Amino acid sequence: MDEPSLQLVSEIGTHIAQRTRPNKDFIVKSLRKAVNALSQLEQCPQPRSAEKVAAALKPLANALVGGGLLQHADKDVRLLVAICVAELFRVNAPEPPFKAEHLKDVFKLIISLFADLADTASPFFSKRVKVLDTVAQLRCCVLMLEINCVGLVLEMFNVFFSVVRDDHHDSLISAMSSIMINILNESEEASQQLLEVILRNLIKRKKDATCAAYQLAASVIKACTQEDELNLLVCSFLTSCIHDRDTVGCELKEFYHEIIFQVFQCAPQMLLPVIPSLIEELLADQVDIRIKAVNLVGKLFALPEHHVAHKYHDLFVEFLKRFSDKSVDVRISALQCAKAFYMANPFGRESHEIITSVEDRLLDFDDRVRMQAVLVACDICSSNLKLVPSKLLSQATERLRDKKISVRKRALQKLIEIYRDYCKKCSEGSMKISDHFEEIPCKIIMLCYDNDSKEFRLQNVESVLADDLFPEHLSVEERTKHWIHMFSLFSPFHERALDSILAQKRRLQNEMKNYLATRKKFKETCSEEIQKKIGSMFTKMAASFSDSHKAEEFLHKLNQIKDNNVFKSLERLLDEQDFTIGQALKDDLLVMIGDTNPYYEFLSLLFSKCSSNIFSSEHVQCILNYLSNDDSGNKDLEDSSANLLLAVVRIFPSMLKGSEKQFQTLLKKMNPINDKLVEVIAKAGSHSAFNLSDIYPFLEGMCLDGTRRQAKFAVSAITALSSKHSVFLYERLIDSLYSQENVPTILQSLGCIAQYSVSTFDTRDEEITSYICQKIIQMEHMDAGHDATSVCDTSRCSESCQLKIYGLKTLVKSFLPYQGIHVKKDISGLLDILTRMLRESDSFVNADAVSCENDKAHIRLASAKAILRLARKWDIHITPEIFRFTILIAKDTSSFVRSTFLCKTHKLLREHKLPIRFACAFALAVTDCIEDLQFHIYKYMADFIKDYTTIARKRQTSAVQGAIIDFPAYILVFLVHVLAQINNFQFEVSQDEKLCADLCSPLFFVLQALVDLSIVDGDLDLVNEAVLYLSSIFRAIRKAEDAVDAQMTTKLHMLAEIGLFTLNSLNHGRISLSQAPRQVLLPSSLYRVGITKNDANSKCQKSFFEESYLSRVFHMLKSSCASQAYVQKPVKAIPKHARKGQHDVPKSNISIYGVLDLVTSKPDDLLRMDTTNDKTMRPDIPSGKRRKHVPLSVSGSISLHECSTIEKQQNIAFKHGEKISERNLLSSSDSVSCKGSLAESHVVTRKSKRAAALENSVTSSKDTVQHSKYPRTNLRDTCGSKRQDILADVSNKNNFSHGDPTEHSSLSSIKKTAATTRGLATKDGTSLNQENSAASVHGRGKGAETSASEVVNTNAYAGRTRRKV
């Protein structure tokens, strides 16, 4: 013990006490001496020494509390007093140096000193910290609890939390924490209040302060973990908040979720009893409680290294259920927690379950949930591209087709961000190209098919591919690599969409070049004509923008720019095909325009569309480099590279310019050669600087020795590059044909020359035709060893059969030239051959061969497909008989033939390259027993109805509301006629309901499809319109006779009666059939006038069936459909196009997706029985005379109209205001004008006959045709009255010239060719068309007897109305 120091302290205390009013200087000097002396003293462990020390310190202690120094106003004095107090506590410990009545004032002084700890810049800061450390070490603050100064304790706690700072030393924070912990451990009554202070600061985050208060509170909570009483207090408070919050009086009850989260981070063991109670909140009825519970549990699960989901599995299970909560807000809250959960432990089992839940929400019925799911899914994918869940990314990509535009837009934005990051990592080498990510641009390209939103039309997708898809500074080489891999995932629909995008870009660039040229040429001229021309160009260019009206306005503003440098730079930009240079030119143009220009945004988009920024010559160069240097042997990538090159060159052929030598080197290097590269030459040859002398040997080799596909494009390339070389090639091909070298390829090459170079082919046409017919189609069969194929493999045929088919294709191609060239040839011989192939396929195969049945099936298929191809240009020459045999292939004995034929028919109808009457094949195939094929049939018919109804509606104008030949319902005209020709149609003998139902199933199938609301997206007007048209068609048929075979008229009327009853039953009275059009056009090749005036005026027509019988037939058909309900399933052959809105559509009570149970009718019954009847009942009647030619009646109530060509069905266009004589004006009930019809352009006729026929037509009907309720219009008659020969017997048109209408095709001019084909179309020396030719010539003379254009009036009570002529 330091006696001098102790003595000094005692004296100082005495001196201070003696002064009644000591001044500040005295007090300060005295207290400083006391502080120094006290610092020299130590605690006395011995009681006697302690008593002595206490007695010595008592004067100073009394002076401090008795002299008013504890309340002194000066800070310096109070600081010294506080230091002395702390030292007195230290030296005098464990006994307090002050009496109990003075302790409160002492602690007030100490707490006020603590309040200044926030001022770290103060010179006294260190002394204040020393006092804090001393108080913390001595635990003297516990005395406040003993003297019941709970208020002071609370004040001290609050002071600590208010003054603590991030820049405070850890020892200072530790001292504060120690003081609070000691008090909490000793407190009993005040613990609740003190705990509230700590918890409040645990969750309080001040914007202008740091998180030091939180750290202090967390350290206190963490240190108190082992204290049972405090744990119990915390758990009790939180449990009360969870179960009965209203009874809790503390204001912190509103923040108990945050408290739980913060406490759990500090002391997770403290909340073991609390966490399971959160399950109750997840199940609460109140949505807000569930939302808060989900947010809390989600944050708990996301805490790294705590594994809360694994430890509390029941809680996790209930949390997962919140992803499918009935409340949208709860589901959104659950999704918002998913990313953090996944990132905390991406490899955990629970994380995989979370991913599954997110995937499910991507298909949620609420768009807000789907939007949030897209954001979460994309964020999860972006967090670590190498660990992307592939299914999650794929399903997120599918949201690009969401029914809500907002979801689609957000998905597009997020997916582009992912793809750009992925491209960057690939370029850096940290990732490899992956199909999962390349699916993103594939799906983006498919947005082209979404026509319901302007945000996702073709114009905007182009901008995405050009400017947004790839990072701005990504090299062309890297871009090309991604395009190549992307193209390996393309389907035909992707390629078609990309073609549309590139074609749109090319159209705009071409129009812009035309505009710049026009502007330059007529710079000084401002005539109105030039302005109109420029305005027309702007209209075309504006179509490439999503808002065409604004775009056109801005283009006119562009035209007003006076600075010619802008237009010169724009011209250079259009001509520049290098990507890098083009981007620099575009940037220079934008700088020239200036970002302050009000049209800057539009011009930026315009310049982007004018530049080669999707593909360029650099891309082409990179593709060729890839193909040249690819040693990986990846056939898929090689094919996709060639496909990509072809896709670019097909639209921008000049981009190959400059790479010709490298391309030729590649051709020599590749073995085997890629077919697509040969096609590239065909597309780009005329736009590139290929040296023909260098490349011709290669192309010639492809024509002679390559594959058939290679030969096709090689011929195209040669004919495009040089007509001289095509003549030389032609001779080489004929020589090779005679020498029997690689005949399939030679035949392909010859057929292509016939299409690309008609004049060249015509030089030896007859010779080639004769050779093919005699040496190939009628050739002797090969050895059985070469001919053998697997009997089970129905998709293959023998080599000899295949060669016949190739020969047939060559003949067909000679009648189908490209580029609209007219062929002046007689097609009757070819049609006769095709007819024989359809009817007597066994005549063309070796009956002893193992593959006989397969060969016959392939012969029938080839001939039917040939008819389909010819129908586009030669439909007027396809007789009803040929048509019937063709569509009956849909019921062929071979399932392969049936499916292939139907697929081909659907394809041509979808491309609008086939007359709609061929859609009857779908109805005839409905009884097929193969489930997959049945589903396709239903889809084919649905697609046909929907597509052609839309097109017909667009063409229909108010002036021609009575014309229905474009509508799908019109196929009933042909279907009924075909069904009537079926030989087992014997209702007049026995009215068997089952037989009737079986035979009428195709009719029922078409009718129920036409009245199905689901097919036309719930458009009731379209269905009602179809019902009216069908009613008119059936009533018209009941008034007509069969023009092919009069004996079949009764069957026609019976079928029409059945059809009307079925229609009425399906219609259920939704629309009155009395509103149906009164006049319907019927093809004169099938129907003729059959009812006299008296019959027409009679009040009723003959009925063949009792209503009860028809009712039984209808219910049998309907029940058979319902008994075998068809289950829809995805079809690979028919991918879904543009996404349709998922809104509810009213359904009709008739579903097209049903299967008719026709167990008594085999798939081939109709074809087999019909063929048999032709052979047995009328074997001696030539095909050309099987339809008697009977002059049409002059009755005005029924008349006919020839409208079989596809141009008449699909290209109807009306020219108004045309000046024609009043004599030639017809009402809308007389005819339908067909612009560009082959019948109008190419069928030989005479002007005088046309005029006579027209006059005869008008006169014959002027007295009896009632005024239609539809508006009249004056039309040019191009289908009938001006081409009277068309209305003659179709079978009598085989020798019509298909060339210039002014030229007459004589029999002698085609004698050799016709003789050759006729000779080969016969068997045992009998010519199939011997009488056809004679009938054709004879028919010309009688053409004037046929009424040119007449109408079936379906109104039985039509009055007579005189019409002006």
mmCIF file with all atom_site columns, C-alpha atoms in Angstrom, residues 1129-1225:
data_model
loop_
_atom_site.group_PDB
_atom_site.id
_atom_site.type_symbol
_atom_site.label_atom_id
_atom_site.label_alt_id
_atom_site.label_comp_id
_atom_site.label_asym_id
_atom_site.label_entity_id
_atom_site.label_seq_id
_atom_site.pdbx_PDB_ins_code
_atom_site.Cartn_x
_atom_site.Cartn_y
_atom_site.Cartn_z
_atom_site.occupancy
_atom_site.B_iso_or_equiv
_atom_site.pdbx_formal_charge
_atom_site.auth_seq_id
_atom_site.auth_comp_id
_atom_site.auth_asym_id
_atom_site.auth_atom_id
_atom_site.pdbx_PDB_model_num
ATOM 1  C CA . LYS A 1 1129 ? -51.613 -36.292 -77.725  1.00 0.00 ? 1129 LYS A CA 1
ATOM 2  C CA . PRO A 1 1130 ? -48.705 -34.283 -79.074  1.00 0.00 ? 1130 PRO A CA 1
ATOM 3  C CA . VAL A 1 1131 ? -47.884 -34.735 -82.727  1.00 0.00 ? 1131 VAL A CA 1
ATOM 4  C CA . LYS A 1 1132 ? -44.311 -34.260 -83.855  1.00 0.00 ? 1132 LYS A CA 1
ATOM 5  C CA . ALA A 1 1133 ? -45.279 -33.699 -87.438  1.00 0.00 ? 1133 ALA A CA 1
ATOM 6  C CA . ILE A 1 1134 ? -47.479 -30.748 -86.559  1.00 0.00 ? 1134 ILE A CA 1
ATOM 7  C CA . PRO A 1 1135 ? -45.664 -28.511 -84.063  1.00 0.00 ? 1135 PRO A CA 1
ATOM 8  C CA . LYS A 1 1136 ? -47.555 -25.748 -82.441  1.00 0.00 ? 1136 LYS A CA 1
ATOM 9  C CA . HIS A 1 1137 ? -47.158 -22.461 -84.293  1.00 0.00 ? 1137 HIS A CA 1
ATOM 10 C CA . ALA A 1 1138 ? -47.545 -19.116 -82.787  1.00 0.00 ? 1138 ALA A CA 1
ATOM 11 C CA . ARG A 1 1139 ? -48.859 -19.237 -79.239  1.00 0.00 ? 1139 ARG A CA 1
ATOM 12 C CA . LYS A 1 1140 ? -52.589 -18.700 -79.022  1.00 0.00 ? 1140 LYS A CA 1
ATOM 13 C CA . GLY A 1 1141 ? -54.321 -17.042 -76.149  1.00 0.00 ? 1141 GLY A CA 1
ATOM 14 C CA . GLN A 1 1142 ? -55.368 -19.451 -73.473  1.00 0.00 ? 1142 GLN A CA 1
ATOM 15 C CA . HIS A 1 1143 ? -58.696 -17.798 -72.946  1.00 0.00 ? 1143 HIS A CA 1
ATOM 16 C CA . ASP A 1 1144 ? -61.765 -19.915 -72.599  1.00 0.00 ? 1144 ASP A CA 1
ATOM 17 C CA . VAL A 1 1145 ? -63.434 -20.603 -75.904  1.00 0.00 ? 1145 VAL A CA 1
ATOM 18 C CA . PRO A 1 1146 ? -67.016 -21.744 -76.108  1.00 0.00 ? 1146 PRO A CA 1
ATOM 19 C CA . LYS A 1 1147 ? -67.123 -25.300 -77.359  1.00 0.00 ? 1147 LYS A CA 1
ATOM 20 C CA . SER A 1 1148 ? -69.702 -26.777 -79.602  1.00 0.00 ? 1148 SER A CA 1
ATOM 21 C CA . ASN A 1 1149 ? -71.455 -29.899 -78.575  1.00 0.00 ? 1149 ASN A CA 1
ATOM 22 C CA . ILE A 1 1150 ? -69.792 -31.758 -81.428  1.00 0.00 ? 1150 ILE A CA 1
ATOM 23 C CA . SER A 1 1151 ? -66.105 -32.575 -81.075  1.00 0.00 ? 1151 SER A CA 1
ATOM 24 C CA . ILE A 1 1152 ? -63.989 -33.219 -84.121  1.00 0.00 ? 1152 ILE A CA 1
ATOM 25 C CA . TYR A 1 1153 ? -61.706 -35.372 -82.046  1.00 0.00 ? 1153 TYR A CA 1
ATOM 26 C CA . GLY A 1 1154 ? -63.781 -38.493 -82.053  1.00 0.00 ? 1154 GLY A CA 1
ATOM 27 C CA . VAL A 1 1155 ? -63.307 -41.818 -83.763  1.00 0.00 ? 1155 VAL A CA 1
ATOM 28 C CA . LEU A 1 1156 ? -66.028 -43.293 -85.913  1.00 0.00 ? 1156 LEU A CA 1
ATOM 29 C CA . ASP A 1 1157 ? -66.529 -46.979 -85.267  1.00 0.00 ? 1157 ASP A CA 1
ATOM 30 C CA . LEU A 1 1158 ? -66.849 -48.424 -88.724  1.00 0.00 ? 1158 LEU A CA 1
ATOM 31 C CA . VAL A 1 1159 ? -66.016 -52.023 -87.994  1.00 0.00 ? 1159 VAL A CA 1
ATOM 32 C CA . THR A 1 1160 ? -67.758 -53.388 -91.042  1.00 0.00 ? 1160 THR A CA 1
ATOM 33 C CA . SER A 1 1161 ? -65.775 -51.319 -93.501  1.00 0.00 ? 1161 SER A CA 1
ATOM 34 C CA . LYS A 1 1162 ? -62.137 -52.076 -94.110  1.00 0.00 ? 1162 LYS A CA 1
ATOM 35 C CA . PRO A 1 1163 ? -59.799 -49.183 -94.989  1.00 0.00 ? 1163 PRO A CA 1
ATOM 36 C CA . ASP A 1 1164 ? -59.562 -50.253 -98.580  1.00 0.00 ? 1164 ASP A CA 1
ATOM 37 C CA . ASP A 1 1165 ? -63.155 -51.312 -99.166  1.00 0.00 ? 1165 ASP A CA 1
ATOM 38 C CA . LEU A 1 1166 ? -64.201 -48.281 -101.139 1.00 0.00 ? 1166 LEU A CA 1
ATOM 39 C CA . LEU A 1 1167 ? -61.232 -48.320 -103.453 1.00 0.00 ? 1167 LEU A CA 1
ATOM 40 C CA . ARG A 1 1168 ? -61.252 -52.056 -103.975 1.00 0.00 ? 1168 ARG A CA 1
ATOM 41 C CA . MET A 1 1169 ? -64.973 -52.329 -104.622 1.00 0.00 ? 1169 MET A CA 1
ATOM 42 C CA . ASP A 1 1170 ? -64.995 -49.325 -106.894 1.00 0.00 ? 1170 ASP A CA 1
ATOM 43 C CA . THR A 1 1171 ? -62.143 -50.674 -108.960 1.00 0.00 ? 1171 THR A CA 1
ATOM 44 C CA . THR A 1 1172 ? -63.755 -54.067 -109.164 1.00 0.00 ? 1172 THR A CA 1
ATOM 45 C CA . ASN A 1 1173 ? -66.983 -52.628 -110.410 1.00 0.00 ? 1173 ASN A CA 1
ATOM 46 C CA . ASP A 1 1174 ? -65.213 -50.672 -113.124 1.00 0.00 ? 1174 ASP A CA 1
ATOM 47 C CA . LYS A 1 1175 ? -63.543 -53.806 -114.320 1.00 0.00 ? 1175 LYS A CA 1
ATOM 48 C CA . THR A 1 1176 ? -66.488 -56.150 -114.115 1.00 0.00 ? 1176 THR A CA 1
ATOM 49 C CA . MET A 1 1177 ? -69.568 -54.125 -114.863 1.00 0.00 ? 1177 MET A CA 1
ATOM 50 C CA . ARG A 1 1178 ? -68.330 -51.805 -117.622 1.00 0.00 ? 1178 ARG A CA 1
ATOM 51 C CA . PRO A 1 1179 ? -65.036 -53.152 -118.888 1.00 0.00 ? 1179 PRO A CA 1
ATOM 52 C CA . ASP A 1 1180 ? -65.522 -52.099 -122.477 1.00 0.00 ? 1180 ASP A CA 1
ATOM 53 C CA . ILE A 1 1181 ? -66.335 -48.465 -121.908 1.00 0.00 ? 1181 ILE A CA 1
ATOM 54 C CA . PRO A 1 1182 ? -63.290 -46.258 -122.448 1.00 0.00 ? 1182 PRO A CA 1
ATOM 55 C CA . SER A 1 1183 ? -62.488 -43.735 -119.771 1.00 0.00 ? 1183 SER A CA 1
ATOM 56 C CA . GLY A 1 1184 ? -63.134 -40.904 -122.135 1.00 0.00 ? 1184 GLY A CA 1
ATOM 57 C CA . LYS A 1 1185 ? -66.772 -41.958 -122.681 1.00 0.00 ? 1185 LYS A CA 1
ATOM 58 C CA . ARG A 1 1186 ? -67.821 -43.049 -119.245 1.00 0.00 ? 1186 ARG A CA 1
ATOM 59 C CA . ARG A 1 1187 ? -69.522 -39.766 -118.765 1.00 0.00 ? 1187 ARG A CA 1
ATOM 60 C CA . LYS A 1 1188 ? -72.273 -39.057 -121.255 1.00 0.00 ? 1188 LYS A CA 1
ATOM 61 C CA . HIS A 1 1189 ? -72.371 -35.548 -122.574 1.00 0.00 ? 1189 HIS A CA 1
ATOM 62 C CA . VAL A 1 1190 ? -75.880 -34.233 -122.196 1.00 0.00 ? 1190 VAL A CA 1
ATOM 63 C CA . PRO A 1 1191 ? -76.687 -30.646 -123.124 1.00 0.00 ? 1191 PRO A CA 1
ATOM 64 C CA . LEU A 1 1192 ? -77.742 -28.593 -120.159 1.00 0.00 ? 1192 LEU A CA 1
ATOM 65 C CA . SER A 1 1193 ? -81.342 -27.636 -119.673 1.00 0.00 ? 1193 SER A CA 1
ATOM 66 C CA . VAL A 1 1194 ? -82.383 -24.129 -120.477 1.00 0.00 ? 1194 VAL A CA 1
ATOM 67 C CA . SER A 1 1195 ? -84.333 -23.933 -117.270 1.00 0.00 ? 1195 SER A CA 1
ATOM 68 C CA . GLY A 1 1196 ? -83.393 -20.947 -115.243 1.00 0.00 ? 1196 GLY A CA 1
ATOM 69 C CA . SER A 1 1197 ? -83.880 -22.527 -111.856 1.00 0.00 ? 1197 SER A CA 1
ATOM 70 C CA . ILE A 1 1198 ? -80.825 -24.759 -112.064 1.00 0.00 ? 1198 ILE A CA 1
ATOM 71 C CA . SER A 1 1199 ? -77.582 -24.232 -113.929 1.00 0.00 ? 1199 SER A CA 1
ATOM 72 C CA . LEU A 1 1200 ? -73.939 -25.118 -113.492 1.00 0.00 ? 1200 LEU A CA 1
ATOM 73 C CA . HIS A 1 1201 ? -70.562 -23.540 -113.304 1.00 0.00 ? 1201 HIS A CA 1
ATOM 74 C CA . GLU A 1 1202 ? -67.084 -24.959 -113.935 1.00 0.00 ? 1202 GLU A CA 1
ATOM 75 C CA . CYS A 1 1203 ? -64.768 -23.871 -111.148 1.00 0.00 ? 1203 CYS A CA 1
ATOM 76 C CA . SER A 1 1204 ? -62.286 -26.640 -110.569 1.00 0.00 ? 1204 SER A CA 1
ATOM 77 C CA . THR A 1 1205 ? -58.953 -24.931 -111.000 1.00 0.00 ? 1205 THR A CA 1
ATOM 78 C CA . ILE A 1 1206 ? -57.106 -23.773 -107.967 1.00 0.00 ? 1206 ILE A CA 1
ATOM 79 C CA . GLU A 1 1207 ? -56.890 -20.271 -109.335 1.00 0.00 ? 1207 GLU A CA 1
ATOM 80 C CA . LYS A 1 1208 ? -60.662 -20.173 -109.303 1.00 0.00 ? 1208 LYS A CA 1
ATOM 81 C CA . GLN A 1 1209 ? -60.717 -21.333 -105.733 1.00 0.00 ? 1209 GLN A CA 1
ATOM 82 C CA . GLN A 1 1210 ? -57.843 -19.379 -104.288 1.00 0.00 ? 1210 GLN A CA 1
ATOM 83 C CA . ASN A 1 1211 ? -57.080 -16.317 -106.420 1.00 0.00 ? 1211 ASN A CA 1
ATOM 84 C CA . ILE A 1 1212 ? -60.457 -14.651 -106.804 1.00 0.00 ? 1212 ILE A CA 1
ATOM 85 C CA . ALA A 1 1213 ? -60.041 -10.951 -107.356 1.00 0.00 ? 1213 ALA A CA 1
ATOM 86 C CA . PHE A 1 1214 ? -62.609 -8.590  -108.703 1.00 0.00 ? 1214 PHE A CA 1
ATOM 87 C CA . LYS A 1 1215 ? -61.999 -5.635  -110.986 1.00 0.00 ? 1215 LYS A CA 1
ATOM 88 C CA . HIS A 1 1216 ? -64.554 -2.899  -110.542 1.00 0.00 ? 1216 HIS A CA 1
ATOM 89 C CA . GLY A 1 1217 ? -65.305 -0.038  -112.845 1.00 0.00 ? 1217 GLY A CA 1
ATOM 90 C CA . GLU A 1 1218 ? -64.216 -1.917  -115.943 1.00 0.00 ? 1218 GLU A CA 1
ATOM 91 C CA . LYS A 1 1219 ? -65.931 -0.752  -119.077 1.00 0.00 ? 1219 LYS A CA 1
ATOM 92 C CA . ILE A 1 1220 ? -67.643 -3.662  -120.721 1.00 0.00 ? 1220 ILE A CA 1
ATOM 93 C CA . SER A 1 1221 ? -70.798 -3.779  -122.762 1.00 0.00 ? 1221 SER A CA 1
ATOM 94 C CA . GLU A 1 1222 ? -74.070 -3.952  -120.948 1.00 0.00 ? 1222 GLU A CA 1
ATOM 95 C CA . ARG A 1 1223 ? -74.724 -7.146  -122.831 1.00 0.00 ? 1223 ARG A CA 1
ATOM 96 C CA . ASN A 1 1224 ? -71.852 -8.844  -121.050 1.00 0.00 ? 1224 ASN A CA 1
ATOM 97 C CA . LEU A 1 1225 ? -72.769 -7.752  -117.512 1.00 0.00 ? 1225 LEU A CA 1
#
